[in-house]
Phi, psi and omega in degrees: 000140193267127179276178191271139194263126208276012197287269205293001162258357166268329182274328181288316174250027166278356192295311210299290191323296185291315219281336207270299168302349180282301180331287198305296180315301173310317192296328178320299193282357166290334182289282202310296169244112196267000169283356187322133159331124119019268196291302187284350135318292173321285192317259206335319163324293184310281182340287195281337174290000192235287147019264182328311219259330176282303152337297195303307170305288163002276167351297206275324164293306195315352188024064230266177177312289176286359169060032198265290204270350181264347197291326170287031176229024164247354180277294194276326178264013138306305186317311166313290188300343189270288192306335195276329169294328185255013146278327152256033153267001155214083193289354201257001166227049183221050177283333212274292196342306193290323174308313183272332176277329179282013141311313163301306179297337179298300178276331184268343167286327175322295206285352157294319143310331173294291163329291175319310187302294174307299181308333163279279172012294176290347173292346216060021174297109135020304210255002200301318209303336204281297204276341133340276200291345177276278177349307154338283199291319184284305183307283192350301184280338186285310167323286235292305198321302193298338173228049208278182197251332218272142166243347170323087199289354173298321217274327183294283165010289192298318171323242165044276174291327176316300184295335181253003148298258199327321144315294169340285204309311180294307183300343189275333190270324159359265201333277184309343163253017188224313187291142176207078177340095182249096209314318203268008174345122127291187199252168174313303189242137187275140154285134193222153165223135187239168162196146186290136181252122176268000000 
């Protein structure tokens, strides 16, 4: 029987992995430094949300074993990709804009993790409670982004970063914890050949 070629759950979830961590770095330095360009926020945002939105589709055709951490990611790396495109065609006056869509985007990957976290549970993954309580702790903030009170663009900023540290952290811990490589894959549906005996 011809096995299933393990390339594209391996690019998805080294994708997931770098992606995640560009998330974790950036929000830092969105923390660190809350003077940042405007406009270079902006771009960069337009990248990685499109990036990320490329990853996710990967993800989601690659058809990995437990089909867990990929399953919400042709919904969500559309999503990505529509938002990343209308932030960098005008990156240098769309701080509410980029706040309230990666906020939306934020929350809505929570509650989608919330759902992956049960669904590992019945897998018996051990770690389900981690991405539970991380999915919590990011939609939370994905709220506070989307309705924040502050016009300060330092305070947004820092926000910003506080909400793609917390993605960063959830989407690295998904991953690493739901994807699962298997060299010898079968494929989904066995193919049989028949033929009618009369």
């Amino acid at each position: 029987m011809k096995m299933r070629s393990v390339t594209p759950m391996r690019i998805a979830k080294i994708g997931y992995i770098v992606m995640s961590v560009m998330f974790c770095f950036a929000g830092a330095l969105f923390i660190a430094l809350p003077d940042i360009s405007i406009t270079m926020i902006g771009i960069s945002m337009g990248i990685a949300m499109i990036a990320f939105g490329i990853v996710k589709l990967v993800g989601y055709f690659s058809r990995d074993l437990f089909r867990l951490a990929f399953q919400f990611d042709l919904e969500l790396g559309i999503l990505l990709l529509v938002l990343g495109l209308i932030v960098l065609i005008r990156p240098d006056d769309l701080m509410s804009f980029i706040c309230i869509a990666l906020g939306i985007s934020i929350l809505t990957d929570g509650l989608f993790k919330v759902q992956i976290a049960l669904d590992s549970k019945r897998f018996g993954i051990k770690s389900w409670w981690v991405i539970l309580a991380l999915a919590v702790v990011a939609g939370t903030i994905g709220v506070f982004l989307i309705f924040r009170s502050a016009k300060s663009a330092q305070f947004l900023t820092v926000l910003l970063g506080v909400s793609i540290l917390a993605e960063g952290i959830l989407n690295l811990y998904t991953v690493i914890s739901t994807v699962l490589i298997i060299k010898h894959q079968q494929p989904d549906a066995i193919e049989i050949e028949y033929s009618e005996t009369k």
